[in-house]
Amino acid sequence: MGSFDERVADGLAAIRAGGRWRELRPSQLAQAGRIGRDGQGLIDFSSNDYLGLALHPRLAERAADWGHAYGTGAGASRLVTGTNAAHLAIEARVAAFKGTEAALLFASGWQANAAVIPALLAAAPGAAVFTDRLVHASIHAGLSGVRQHRFRHNDLAHLSELLDRHGAAAPARVILVESVYSMDGDRADLPALATLAAAHDAVLIVDEAHATGVLGPGGAGLCHGVPGIALVMGTFSKALGSFGAYVACSALLRDWLVNTCSGFIFTTAPPPPLLGAIDAALDLVPGMTAERTHLANLADRLRAGLAVRGFDTAGSTTQIVPAIIGTEADTLALSARLAGAGMLAAAIRPPTVPAGTSRLRIALRAGHDIADVDRLLEALG
Ligand SMILES: Cc1ncc(COP(=O)(O)O)c(C=O)c1O
């Protein structure tokens, strides 16, 4: 039996041998859909700063203003002394934006899913849990140790079958989906899911990480106006240009989370500079219709160009457009070739996506122009 370090080294060697080695490389977001990496300016097709807000001066200014006014840290957890009037004000703004009764802030999207899901399940012991096969790793973190009935991606007939088979005898049923799938860029049929959930007396929970700011009325997401969704989670880290997350739900569920959710109770409140950046983003996002239309047009052009070149784009209808390649080696080679041509399109490999579906995940930013998309298509051609 080796030492702990030897075991770790063996584990790393296995990761390397399996072609799944990952490493951290410094990079810096830049304007106009660019990114700096390894001393090179690249067209960035991999970040989630869809609306360009991460570099918007209004967010940086308000972050600095609120940092000066309220401090750089909140000082304690929300329930001890950490709740600033700004936390409550941002939550009221998020609830209004999402069209829900209430909202609650969390440190990050990953942490929100990991913390909120167990708290909700604690209200319904023994609940049967149904998840789309492609839900994000953070949802699985929230379901650690919980038996999942996983339905084929976006296949509501399969979900219905599983609900009949495993849900009927359970004391409660919970369905977890994303409104936009992060690696495929396709959408869930939320009205149909809500109808199915209602028919089975199931609780529907939706992750809007990639829809928030980009899709729905004024960028409010795809859940906006769809009745029957119990809780929506979303992040400020992608289109909203900063960091942190929210859940939008009824006042009743918010009270439940405030009183039972470990990842809310036992963590320091989000810092005021972050709240300032979120506040500025919430000012800007509803009016960014031109940016949303531009993103949709770029995505249409990219999908059409990829289709002509024989790439499968996996049902994408959003600003996230995958080009499915297949093997990890081919995907890495293509990504490296694009980097050589001045473009960053990260290779996404298992375990992030199913084996055999390694892909370039192309994420469009509002700062891109048509020439950027055409340059990518030419390089892929
Ligand atoms: C669908 C989905 N949910 C949650 C998260 C986590 O959000 P965050 O990056 O804010 O932690 C991500 C992003 O990584 C995501 O793609």
mmCIF file of C-alpha atoms and ligand atoms in Angstrom:
data_model
loop_
_atom_site.group_PDB
_atom_site.id
_atom_site.type_symbol
_atom_site.label_atom_id
_atom_site.label_comp_id
_atom_site.label_asym_id
_atom_site.label_seq_id
_atom_site.Cartn_x
_atom_site.Cartn_y
_atom_site.Cartn_z
ATOM 1 C CA MET A 1 0.000 0.000 0.000
ATOM 2 C CA GLY A 2 1.584 3.289 -1.053
ATOM 3 C CA SER A 3 1.500 6.633 0.671
ATOM 4 C CA PHE A 4 -1.350 9.034 0.011
ATOM 5 C CA ASP A 5 0.858 11.058 -2.338
ATOM 6 C CA GLU A 6 1.755 7.906 -4.268
ATOM 7 C CA ARG A 7 -1.916 7.111 -4.694
ATOM 8 C CA VAL A 8 -2.579 10.622 -5.922
ATOM 9 C CA ALA A 9 0.349 10.400 -8.346
ATOM 10 C CA ASP A 10 -0.983 7.051 -9.641
ATOM 11 C CA GLY A 11 -4.420 8.593 -10.099
ATOM 12 C CA LEU A 12 -2.944 11.493 -12.035
ATOM 13 C CA ALA A 13 -0.905 9.122 -14.191
ATOM 14 C CA ALA A 14 -4.128 7.267 -15.058
ATOM 15 C CA ILE A 15 -5.825 10.540 -15.995
ATOM 16 C CA ARG A 16 -2.889 11.455 -18.212
ATOM 17 C CA ALA A 17 -2.756 8.007 -19.808
ATOM 18 C CA GLY A 18 -6.490 8.240 -20.528
ATOM 19 C CA GLY A 19 -5.962 11.501 -22.437
ATOM 20 C CA ARG A 20 -8.016 13.441 -19.866
ATOM 21 C CA TRP A 21 -5.309 15.627 -18.368
ATOM 22 C CA ARG A 22 -6.516 19.124 -17.519
ATOM 23 C CA GLU A 23 -4.452 22.112 -16.521
ATOM 24 C CA LEU A 24 -4.960 25.742 -15.637
ATOM 25 C CA ARG A 25 -3.766 28.301 -18.166
ATOM 26 C CA PRO A 26 -3.922 32.046 -17.506
ATOM 27 C CA SER A 27 -6.166 34.010 -19.836
ATOM 28 C CA GLN A 28 -7.740 37.448 -19.873
ATOM 29 C CA LEU A 29 -11.108 38.394 -21.364
ATOM 30 C CA ALA A 30 -10.867 41.278 -23.806
ATOM 31 C CA GLN A 31 -13.332 43.503 -25.655
ATOM 32 C CA ALA A 32 -14.861 42.647 -29.021
ATOM 33 C CA GLY A 33 -15.186 38.937 -28.261
ATOM 34 C CA ARG A 34 -11.425 38.512 -27.806
ATOM 35 C CA ILE A 35 -9.335 36.816 -25.144
ATOM 36 C CA GLY A 36 -5.651 36.972 -24.310
ATOM 37 C CA ARG A 37 -3.870 33.681 -23.779
ATOM 38 C CA ASP A 38 -0.206 32.691 -23.854
ATOM 39 C CA GLY A 39 0.681 36.197 -24.998
ATOM 40 C CA GLN A 40 -1.648 35.826 -27.980
ATOM 41 C CA GLY A 41 -4.907 37.658 -28.741
ATOM 42 C CA LEU A 42 -7.519 35.110 -29.799
ATOM 43 C CA ILE A 43 -11.114 35.338 -30.956
ATOM 44 C CA ASP A 44 -12.879 33.860 -27.956
ATOM 45 C CA PHE A 45 -15.469 31.205 -28.730
ATOM 46 C CA SER A 46 -15.318 29.622 -25.295
ATOM 47 C CA SER A 47 -16.288 32.109 -22.594
ATOM 48 C CA ASN A 48 -19.842 32.539 -21.328
ATOM 49 C CA ASP A 49 -19.723 36.346 -21.224
ATOM 50 C CA TYR A 50 -22.498 36.329 -23.805
ATOM 51 C CA LEU A 51 -23.525 39.986 -23.535
ATOM 52 C CA GLY A 52 -20.081 41.457 -22.960
ATOM 53 C CA LEU A 53 -20.963 42.656 -19.460
ATOM 54 C CA ALA A 54 -17.868 41.268 -17.741
ATOM 55 C CA LEU A 55 -15.894 44.194 -19.159
ATOM 56 C CA HIS A 56 -18.671 46.785 -19.057
ATOM 57 C CA PRO A 57 -17.481 49.936 -17.251
ATOM 58 C CA ARG A 58 -20.841 50.402 -15.507
ATOM 59 C CA LEU A 59 -20.427 47.078 -13.662
ATOM 60 C CA ALA A 60 -16.836 47.826 -12.654
ATOM 61 C CA GLU A 61 -17.785 51.331 -11.461
ATOM 62 C CA ARG A 62 -20.719 50.163 -9.375
ATOM 63 C CA ALA A 63 -18.679 47.302 -7.921
ATOM 64 C CA ALA A 64 -16.078 49.851 -6.830
ATOM 65 C CA ASP A 65 -18.736 52.289 -5.529
ATOM 66 C CA TRP A 66 -20.473 49.634 -3.444
ATOM 67 C CA GLY A 67 -17.126 48.335 -2.189
ATOM 68 C CA HIS A 68 -16.255 51.827 -0.958
ATOM 69 C CA ALA A 69 -19.712 52.395 0.493
ATOM 70 C CA TYR A 70 -20.327 49.016 2.160
ATOM 71 C CA GLY A 71 -16.917 47.302 2.345
ATOM 72 C CA THR A 72 -15.323 44.485 0.423
ATOM 73 C CA GLY A 73 -16.769 41.739 2.595
ATOM 74 C CA ALA A 74 -20.181 41.119 4.141
ATOM 75 C CA GLY A 75 -18.638 40.154 7.480
ATOM 76 C CA ALA A 76 -20.767 37.125 8.352
ATOM 77 C CA SER A 77 -23.401 34.743 7.132
ATOM 78 C CA ARG A 78 -26.753 36.244 6.180
ATOM 79 C CA LEU A 79 -28.465 34.999 9.365
ATOM 80 C CA VAL A 80 -25.822 36.336 11.750
ATOM 81 C CA THR A 81 -25.055 39.908 10.666
ATOM 82 C CA GLY A 82 -24.320 39.527 6.950
ATOM 83 C CA THR A 83 -27.596 40.702 5.452
ATOM 84 C CA ASN A 84 -27.060 44.162 4.036
ATOM 85 C CA ALA A 85 -30.019 46.175 2.737
ATOM 86 C CA ALA A 86 -28.363 45.678 -0.667
ATOM 87 C CA HIS A 87 -28.825 41.889 -0.476
ATOM 88 C CA LEU A 88 -32.545 42.330 0.048
ATOM 89 C CA ALA A 89 -32.770 44.982 -2.661
ATOM 90 C CA ILE A 90 -30.980 42.752 -5.209
ATOM 91 C CA GLU A 91 -33.214 39.826 -4.300
ATOM 92 C CA ALA A 92 -36.298 41.978 -4.850
ATOM 93 C CA ARG A 93 -34.893 43.040 -8.245
ATOM 94 C CA VAL A 94 -34.151 39.438 -9.237
ATOM 95 C CA ALA A 95 -37.665 38.337 -8.235
ATOM 96 C CA ALA A 96 -39.151 41.153 -10.336
ATOM 97 C CA PHE A 97 -36.861 40.266 -13.281
ATOM 98 C CA LYS A 98 -37.809 36.587 -13.109
ATOM 99 C CA GLY A 99 -41.483 37.256 -12.390
ATOM 100 C CA THR A 100 -41.506 35.292 -9.132
ATOM 101 C CA GLU A 101 -42.643 36.120 -5.631
ATOM 102 C CA ALA A 102 -39.185 35.893 -4.096
ATOM 103 C CA ALA A 103 -35.499 35.242 -4.741
ATOM 104 C CA LEU A 104 -32.455 34.278 -2.707
ATOM 105 C CA LEU A 105 -28.769 34.855 -3.494
ATOM 106 C CA PHE A 106 -26.067 32.184 -3.436
ATOM 107 C CA ALA A 107 -22.291 32.265 -3.752
ATOM 108 C CA SER A 108 -22.130 30.546 -7.135
ATOM 109 C CA GLY A 109 -24.261 28.517 -9.487
ATOM 110 C CA TRP A 110 -22.454 25.322 -8.565
ATOM 111 C CA GLN A 111 -22.925 26.020 -4.889
ATOM 112 C CA ALA A 112 -26.610 26.931 -5.371
ATOM 113 C CA ASN A 113 -27.422 23.612 -7.020
ATOM 114 C CA ALA A 114 -25.293 21.631 -4.575
ATOM 115 C CA ALA A 115 -26.977 23.344 -1.612
ATOM 116 C CA VAL A 116 -30.566 23.980 -2.671
ATOM 117 C CA ILE A 117 -31.436 20.554 -4.073
ATOM 118 C CA PRO A 118 -30.727 18.632 -0.836
ATOM 119 C CA ALA A 119 -32.639 21.273 1.131
ATOM 120 C CA LEU A 120 -35.669 20.880 -1.135
ATOM 121 C CA LEU A 121 -35.499 17.094 -0.969
ATOM 122 C CA ALA A 122 -35.406 17.310 2.835
ATOM 123 C CA ALA A 123 -38.950 18.702 2.632
ATOM 124 C CA ALA A 124 -40.097 15.547 0.840
ATOM 125 C CA PRO A 125 -38.278 12.515 2.227
ATOM 126 C CA GLY A 126 -38.399 9.530 -0.104
ATOM 127 C CA ALA A 127 -39.248 11.644 -3.149
ATOM 128 C CA ALA A 128 -38.599 10.006 -6.512
ATOM 129 C CA VAL A 129 -36.113 12.149 -8.449
ATOM 130 C CA PHE A 130 -36.134 12.455 -12.255
ATOM 131 C CA THR A 131 -33.273 14.134 -14.146
ATOM 132 C CA ASP A 132 -32.520 14.774 -17.784
ATOM 133 C CA ARG A 133 -29.444 12.764 -18.768
ATOM 134 C CA LEU A 134 -27.520 15.915 -19.622
ATOM 135 C CA VAL A 135 -28.002 17.996 -16.470
ATOM 136 C CA HIS A 136 -24.970 19.821 -15.147
ATOM 137 C CA ALA A 137 -22.421 18.378 -12.707
ATOM 138 C CA SER A 138 -23.609 20.758 -9.976
ATOM 139 C CA ILE A 139 -27.091 19.180 -10.082
ATOM 140 C CA HIS A 140 -25.471 15.792 -9.602
ATOM 141 C CA ALA A 141 -23.538 17.270 -6.667
ATOM 142 C CA GLY A 142 -26.889 18.296 -5.168
ATOM 143 C CA LEU A 143 -28.150 14.758 -5.682
ATOM 144 C CA SER A 144 -25.163 12.996 -4.166
ATOM 145 C CA GLY A 145 -26.340 9.719 -2.659
ATOM 146 C CA VAL A 146 -29.844 10.131 -4.127
ATOM 147 C CA ARG A 147 -31.205 7.557 -6.591
ATOM 148 C CA GLN A 148 -31.931 9.295 -9.883
ATOM 149 C CA HIS A 149 -34.315 8.168 -12.617
ATOM 150 C CA ARG A 150 -32.538 9.638 -15.619
ATOM 151 C CA PHE A 151 -34.591 10.232 -18.749
ATOM 152 C CA ARG A 152 -33.190 10.458 -22.267
ATOM 153 C CA HIS A 153 -32.218 14.005 -23.114
ATOM 154 C CA ASN A 154 -35.315 16.166 -23.705
ATOM 155 C CA ASP A 155 -37.412 13.017 -24.205
ATOM 156 C CA LEU A 156 -40.646 13.768 -22.377
ATOM 157 C CA ALA A 157 -42.250 10.493 -23.421
ATOM 158 C CA HIS A 158 -39.425 8.709 -21.606
ATOM 159 C CA LEU A 159 -39.857 10.991 -18.588
ATOM 160 C CA SER A 160 -43.584 10.271 -18.553
ATOM 161 C CA GLU A 161 -42.880 6.528 -18.654
ATOM 162 C CA LEU A 162 -40.417 6.830 -15.749
ATOM 163 C CA LEU A 163 -42.879 8.951 -13.771
ATOM 164 C CA ASP A 164 -45.534 6.266 -14.221
ATOM 165 C CA ARG A 165 -43.129 3.484 -13.322
ATOM 166 C CA HIS A 166 -41.220 4.991 -10.399
ATOM 167 C CA GLY A 167 -43.201 8.039 -9.327
ATOM 168 C CA ALA A 168 -46.679 6.774 -8.577
ATOM 169 C CA ALA A 169 -45.814 4.951 -5.367
ATOM 170 C CA ALA A 170 -43.395 7.607 -4.082
ATOM 171 C CA PRO A 171 -44.538 10.200 -1.535
ATOM 172 C CA ALA A 172 -43.419 13.006 -3.888
ATOM 173 C CA ARG A 173 -41.815 13.507 -7.281
ATOM 174 C CA VAL A 174 -39.105 16.013 -8.278
ATOM 175 C CA ILE A 175 -38.010 16.753 -11.861
ATOM 176 C CA LEU A 176 -34.721 18.567 -12.541
ATOM 177 C CA VAL A 177 -33.871 20.052 -15.959
ATOM 178 C CA GLU A 178 -32.022 22.951 -17.558
ATOM 179 C CA SER A 179 -33.779 25.482 -19.759
ATOM 180 C CA VAL A 180 -30.718 25.651 -22.056
ATOM 181 C CA TYR A 181 -28.263 22.763 -21.950
ATOM 182 C CA SER A 182 -24.772 24.029 -21.428
ATOM 183 C CA MET A 183 -22.905 21.679 -23.759
ATOM 184 C CA ASP A 184 -25.566 21.229 -26.468
ATOM 185 C CA GLY A 185 -27.155 24.660 -26.646
ATOM 186 C CA ASP A 186 -30.616 23.204 -27.070
ATOM 187 C CA ARG A 187 -33.687 24.053 -25.007
ATOM 188 C CA ALA A 188 -36.102 22.157 -22.837
ATOM 189 C CA ASP A 189 -39.798 22.363 -23.688
ATOM 190 C CA LEU A 190 -40.710 24.036 -20.415
ATOM 191 C CA PRO A 191 -44.483 24.426 -20.951
ATOM 192 C CA ALA A 192 -44.728 20.701 -21.802
ATOM 193 C CA LEU A 193 -42.553 19.799 -18.819
ATOM 194 C CA ALA A 194 -44.715 21.937 -16.523
ATOM 195 C CA THR A 195 -47.868 20.232 -17.833
ATOM 196 C CA LEU A 196 -46.328 16.796 -17.338
ATOM 197 C CA ALA A 197 -45.151 17.732 -13.850
ATOM 198 C CA ALA A 198 -48.642 18.961 -12.936
ATOM 199 C CA ALA A 199 -50.224 15.756 -14.265
ATOM 200 C CA HIS A 200 -47.950 13.718 -11.993
ATOM 201 C CA ASP A 201 -48.091 16.117 -9.056
ATOM 202 C CA ALA A 202 -44.328 16.582 -9.429
ATOM 203 C CA VAL A 203 -42.153 19.523 -8.408
ATOM 204 C CA LEU A 204 -40.316 21.042 -11.397
ATOM 205 C CA ILE A 205 -36.915 22.688 -10.835
ATOM 206 C CA VAL A 206 -35.109 24.449 -13.694
ATOM 207 C CA ASP A 207 -31.497 25.603 -14.059
ATOM 208 C CA GLU A 208 -31.428 28.770 -16.199
ATOM 209 C CA ALA A 209 -27.652 29.345 -16.047
ATOM 210 C CA HIS A 210 -27.294 29.825 -19.802
ATOM 211 C CA ALA A 211 -30.661 31.409 -20.576
ATOM 212 C CA THR A 212 -30.499 34.205 -18.013
ATOM 213 C CA GLY A 213 -29.826 37.504 -19.745
ATOM 214 C CA VAL A 214 -29.944 35.993 -23.240
ATOM 215 C CA LEU A 215 -33.362 34.419 -23.781
ATOM 216 C CA GLY A 216 -36.938 35.178 -22.788
ATOM 217 C CA PRO A 217 -38.574 38.587 -22.470
ATOM 218 C CA GLY A 218 -35.904 41.201 -21.728
ATOM 219 C CA GLY A 219 -33.435 38.365 -21.119
ATOM 220 C CA ALA A 220 -35.464 37.140 -18.149
ATOM 221 C CA GLY A 221 -34.997 33.495 -19.156
ATOM 222 C CA LEU A 222 -37.216 30.817 -20.603
ATOM 223 C CA CYS A 223 -39.100 30.102 -17.388
ATOM 224 C CA HIS A 224 -40.561 33.593 -17.372
ATOM 225 C CA GLY A 225 -44.326 33.348 -17.737
ATOM 226 C CA VAL A 226 -44.416 29.541 -17.594
ATOM 227 C CA PRO A 227 -46.708 28.569 -14.711
ATOM 228 C CA GLY A 228 -46.008 25.492 -12.620
ATOM 229 C CA ILE A 229 -42.233 25.777 -12.124
ATOM 230 C CA ALA A 230 -41.474 25.530 -8.417
ATOM 231 C CA LEU A 231 -37.965 26.927 -8.424
ATOM 232 C CA VAL A 232 -35.628 28.455 -10.997
ATOM 233 C CA MET A 233 -31.916 28.702 -10.426
ATOM 234 C CA GLY A 234 -29.616 30.931 -12.449
ATOM 235 C CA THR A 235 -26.205 32.535 -12.332
ATOM 236 C CA PHE A 236 -24.764 36.022 -12.566
ATOM 237 C CA SER A 237 -21.521 34.479 -13.805
ATOM 238 C CA LYS A 238 -22.375 34.093 -17.469
ATOM 239 C CA ALA A 239 -24.436 36.652 -19.421
ATOM 240 C CA LEU A 240 -24.689 38.899 -16.356
ATOM 241 C CA GLY A 241 -20.940 39.366 -16.358
ATOM 242 C CA SER A 242 -19.909 38.812 -12.752
ATOM 243 C CA PHE A 243 -20.377 35.979 -10.277
ATOM 244 C CA GLY A 244 -22.836 34.450 -7.843
ATOM 245 C CA ALA A 245 -26.244 32.907 -8.325
ATOM 246 C CA TYR A 246 -29.895 33.215 -7.465
ATOM 247 C CA VAL A 247 -32.890 31.031 -6.949
ATOM 248 C CA ALA A 248 -36.292 32.505 -7.826
ATOM 249 C CA CYS A 249 -39.295 30.879 -6.195
ATOM 250 C CA SER A 250 -42.278 31.408 -3.885
ATOM 251 C CA ALA A 251 -41.861 33.235 -0.576
ATOM 252 C CA LEU A 252 -42.676 29.907 1.099
ATOM 253 C CA LEU A 253 -39.755 28.104 -0.551
ATOM 254 C CA ARG A 254 -37.455 31.042 0.176
ATOM 255 C CA ASP A 255 -38.363 30.802 3.867
ATOM 256 C CA TRP A 256 -37.669 27.059 3.757
ATOM 257 C CA LEU A 257 -34.213 27.654 2.255
ATOM 258 C CA VAL A 258 -33.372 30.438 4.718
ATOM 259 C CA ASN A 259 -34.269 28.090 7.558
ATOM 260 C CA THR A 260 -32.847 24.787 6.327
ATOM 261 C CA CYS A 261 -30.335 25.177 3.497
ATOM 262 C CA SER A 262 -26.874 24.502 4.877
ATOM 263 C CA GLY A 263 -25.171 26.166 1.893
ATOM 264 C CA PHE A 264 -27.099 29.350 2.678
ATOM 265 C CA ILE A 265 -26.940 29.296 6.464
ATOM 266 C CA PHE A 266 -23.305 28.397 7.002
ATOM 267 C CA THR A 267 -21.582 30.610 4.470
ATOM 268 C CA THR A 268 -20.626 34.261 4.396
ATOM 269 C CA ALA A 269 -23.004 36.551 2.506
ATOM 270 C CA PRO A 270 -22.042 37.659 -1.029
ATOM 271 C CA PRO A 271 -19.731 40.713 -0.897
ATOM 272 C CA PRO A 272 -21.032 44.235 -1.625
ATOM 273 C CA PRO A 273 -18.823 44.871 -4.707
ATOM 274 C CA LEU A 274 -20.367 41.807 -6.315
ATOM 275 C CA LEU A 275 -23.851 43.078 -5.448
ATOM 276 C CA GLY A 276 -22.946 46.389 -7.106
ATOM 277 C CA ALA A 277 -21.921 44.613 -10.314
ATOM 278 C CA ILE A 278 -25.142 42.574 -10.273
ATOM 279 C CA ASP A 279 -27.213 45.712 -9.689
ATOM 280 C CA ALA A 280 -25.627 47.401 -12.716
ATOM 281 C CA ALA A 281 -26.143 44.276 -14.846
ATOM 282 C CA LEU A 282 -29.817 44.215 -13.869
ATOM 283 C CA ASP A 283 -30.094 47.832 -15.025
ATOM 284 C CA LEU A 284 -28.606 46.995 -18.406
ATOM 285 C CA VAL A 285 -29.841 43.518 -19.341
ATOM 286 C CA PRO A 286 -33.539 44.209 -20.048
ATOM 287 C CA GLY A 287 -32.540 46.846 -22.629
ATOM 288 C CA MET A 288 -29.941 44.715 -24.436
ATOM 289 C CA THR A 289 -32.342 43.544 -27.121
ATOM 290 C CA ALA A 290 -29.957 44.487 -29.930
ATOM 291 C CA GLU A 291 -27.207 42.328 -28.411
ATOM 292 C CA ARG A 292 -29.624 39.391 -28.005
ATOM 293 C CA THR A 293 -30.790 39.691 -31.613
ATOM 294 C CA HIS A 294 -27.181 39.936 -32.812
ATOM 295 C CA LEU A 295 -26.266 36.775 -30.867
ATOM 296 C CA ALA A 296 -29.234 34.905 -32.354
ATOM 297 C CA ASN A 297 -28.259 36.004 -35.885
ATOM 298 C CA LEU A 298 -24.621 34.987 -35.386
ATOM 299 C CA ALA A 299 -25.733 31.612 -34.034
ATOM 300 C CA ASP A 300 -28.008 31.014 -37.049
ATOM 301 C CA ARG A 301 -25.152 31.852 -39.408
ATOM 302 C CA LEU A 302 -22.738 29.601 -37.521
ATOM 303 C CA ARG A 303 -25.160 26.651 -37.449
ATOM 304 C CA ALA A 304 -25.895 26.998 -41.151
ATOM 305 C CA GLY A 305 -22.172 27.159 -41.968
ATOM 306 C CA LEU A 306 -21.396 24.164 -39.777
ATOM 307 C CA ALA A 307 -24.213 22.153 -41.344
ATOM 308 C CA VAL A 308 -22.863 22.866 -44.844
ATOM 309 C CA ARG A 309 -19.484 21.581 -43.665
ATOM 310 C CA GLY A 310 -21.062 18.380 -42.339
ATOM 311 C CA PHE A 311 -20.881 19.099 -38.609
ATOM 312 C CA ASP A 312 -23.586 17.874 -36.232
ATOM 313 C CA THR A 313 -24.699 20.770 -34.026
ATOM 314 C CA ALA A 314 -26.765 18.613 -31.657
ATOM 315 C CA GLY A 315 -30.049 20.491 -31.818
ATOM 316 C CA SER A 316 -28.591 23.836 -30.786
ATOM 317 C CA THR A 317 -31.008 26.768 -31.057
ATOM 318 C CA THR A 318 -29.135 29.234 -28.853
ATOM 319 C CA GLN A 319 -25.876 31.164 -28.508
ATOM 320 C CA ILE A 320 -24.142 27.879 -27.592
ATOM 321 C CA VAL A 321 -23.338 25.901 -30.733
ATOM 322 C CA PRO A 322 -21.496 22.592 -30.427
ATOM 323 C CA ALA A 323 -19.612 21.058 -33.310
ATOM 324 C CA ILE A 324 -19.602 17.372 -32.443
ATOM 325 C CA ILE A 325 -16.319 15.751 -33.439
ATOM 326 C CA GLY A 326 -16.361 12.336 -31.732
ATOM 327 C CA THR A 327 -13.013 11.264 -30.343
ATOM 328 C CA GLU A 328 -11.080 13.210 -27.761
ATOM 329 C CA ALA A 329 -7.906 13.127 -29.845
ATOM 330 C CA ASP A 330 -9.596 14.555 -32.959
ATOM 331 C CA THR A 331 -11.316 17.245 -30.911
ATOM 332 C CA LEU A 332 -8.105 18.285 -29.185
ATOM 333 C CA ALA A 333 -6.279 18.372 -32.507
ATOM 334 C CA LEU A 334 -8.950 20.570 -34.080
ATOM 335 C CA SER A 335 -9.008 22.913 -31.100
ATOM 336 C CA ALA A 336 -5.203 23.217 -31.296
ATOM 337 C CA ARG A 337 -5.395 23.929 -35.026
ATOM 338 C CA LEU A 338 -7.925 26.712 -34.375
ATOM 339 C CA ALA A 339 -5.690 28.183 -31.666
ATOM 340 C CA GLY A 340 -2.909 28.257 -34.234
ATOM 341 C CA ALA A 341 -5.275 30.195 -36.495
ATOM 342 C CA GLY A 342 -6.043 32.734 -33.734
ATOM 343 C CA MET A 343 -9.262 31.288 -32.284
ATOM 344 C CA LEU A 344 -10.108 29.780 -28.923
ATOM 345 C CA ALA A 345 -12.720 27.022 -29.200
ATOM 346 C CA ALA A 346 -12.157 24.713 -26.275
ATOM 347 C CA ALA A 347 -12.356 20.959 -26.699
ATOM 348 C CA ILE A 348 -15.028 19.537 -24.400
ATOM 349 C CA ARG A 349 -14.421 15.898 -23.580
ATOM 350 C CA PRO A 350 -15.717 13.161 -21.297
ATOM 351 C CA PRO A 351 -16.634 13.176 -18.488
ATOM 352 C CA THR A 352 -18.130 16.615 -19.215
ATOM 353 C CA VAL A 353 -19.941 15.114 -22.234
ATOM 354 C CA PRO A 354 -20.771 11.467 -23.038
ATOM 355 C CA ALA A 355 -18.000 9.298 -24.504
ATOM 356 C CA GLY A 356 -17.777 9.532 -28.285
ATOM 357 C CA THR A 357 -19.335 13.010 -28.384
ATOM 358 C CA SER A 358 -16.273 15.157 -27.726
ATOM 359 C CA ARG A 359 -16.891 18.517 -29.280
ATOM 360 C CA LEU A 360 -15.927 22.069 -29.794
ATOM 361 C CA ARG A 361 -18.364 24.031 -27.667
ATOM 362 C CA ILE A 362 -18.669 27.304 -29.516
ATOM 363 C CA ALA A 363 -20.097 30.063 -27.334
ATOM 364 C CA LEU A 364 -20.901 33.326 -29.063
ATOM 365 C CA ARG A 365 -20.340 36.717 -27.496
ATOM 366 C CA ALA A 366 -22.187 39.883 -28.483
ATOM 367 C CA GLY A 367 -18.807 41.461 -29.282
ATOM 368 C CA HIS A 368 -18.273 39.054 -32.173
ATOM 369 C CA ASP A 369 -19.093 40.193 -35.666
ATOM 370 C CA ILE A 370 -20.039 38.252 -38.769
ATOM 371 C CA ALA A 371 -16.414 38.233 -39.939
ATOM 372 C CA ASP A 372 -15.400 36.404 -36.724
ATOM 373 C CA VAL A 373 -17.939 33.659 -37.351
ATOM 374 C CA ASP A 374 -16.923 33.402 -41.004
ATOM 375 C CA ARG A 375 -13.269 33.150 -40.012
ATOM 376 C CA LEU A 376 -14.097 30.259 -37.688
ATOM 377 C CA LEU A 377 -16.105 28.523 -40.409
ATOM 378 C CA GLU A 378 -13.302 28.957 -42.916
ATOM 379 C CA ALA A 379 -10.787 27.483 -40.480
ATOM 380 C CA LEU A 380 -13.122 24.549 -39.846
ATOM 381 C CA GLY A 381 -13.830 24.042 -43.526
HETATM 382 C C1 LIG B 1 -26.136 24.480 -16.319
HETATM 383 C C2 LIG B 1 -25.184 25.056 -15.327
HETATM 384 N N1 LIG B 1 -25.562 25.144 -14.047
HETATM 385 C C3 LIG B 1 -24.747 25.662 -13.113
HETATM 386 C C4 LIG B 1 -23.490 26.115 -13.441
HETATM 387 C C5 LIG B 1 -22.603 26.665 -12.371
HETATM 388 O O1 LIG B 1 -22.670 28.053 -12.348
HETATM 389 P P1 LIG B 1 -21.448 28.909 -11.798
HETATM 390 O O2 LIG B 1 -20.428 28.928 -12.869
HETATM 391 O O3 LIG B 1 -22.047 30.234 -11.499
HETATM 392 O O4 LIG B 1 -20.955 28.227 -10.569
HETATM 393 C C6 LIG B 1 -23.070 26.070 -14.775
HETATM 394 C C7 LIG B 1 -21.763 26.622 -15.210
HETATM 395 O O5 LIG B 1 -20.724 26.163 -15.061
HETATM 396 C C8 LIG B 1 -23.917 25.500 -15.737
HETATM 397 O O6 LIG B 1 -23.524 25.378 -17.003
#
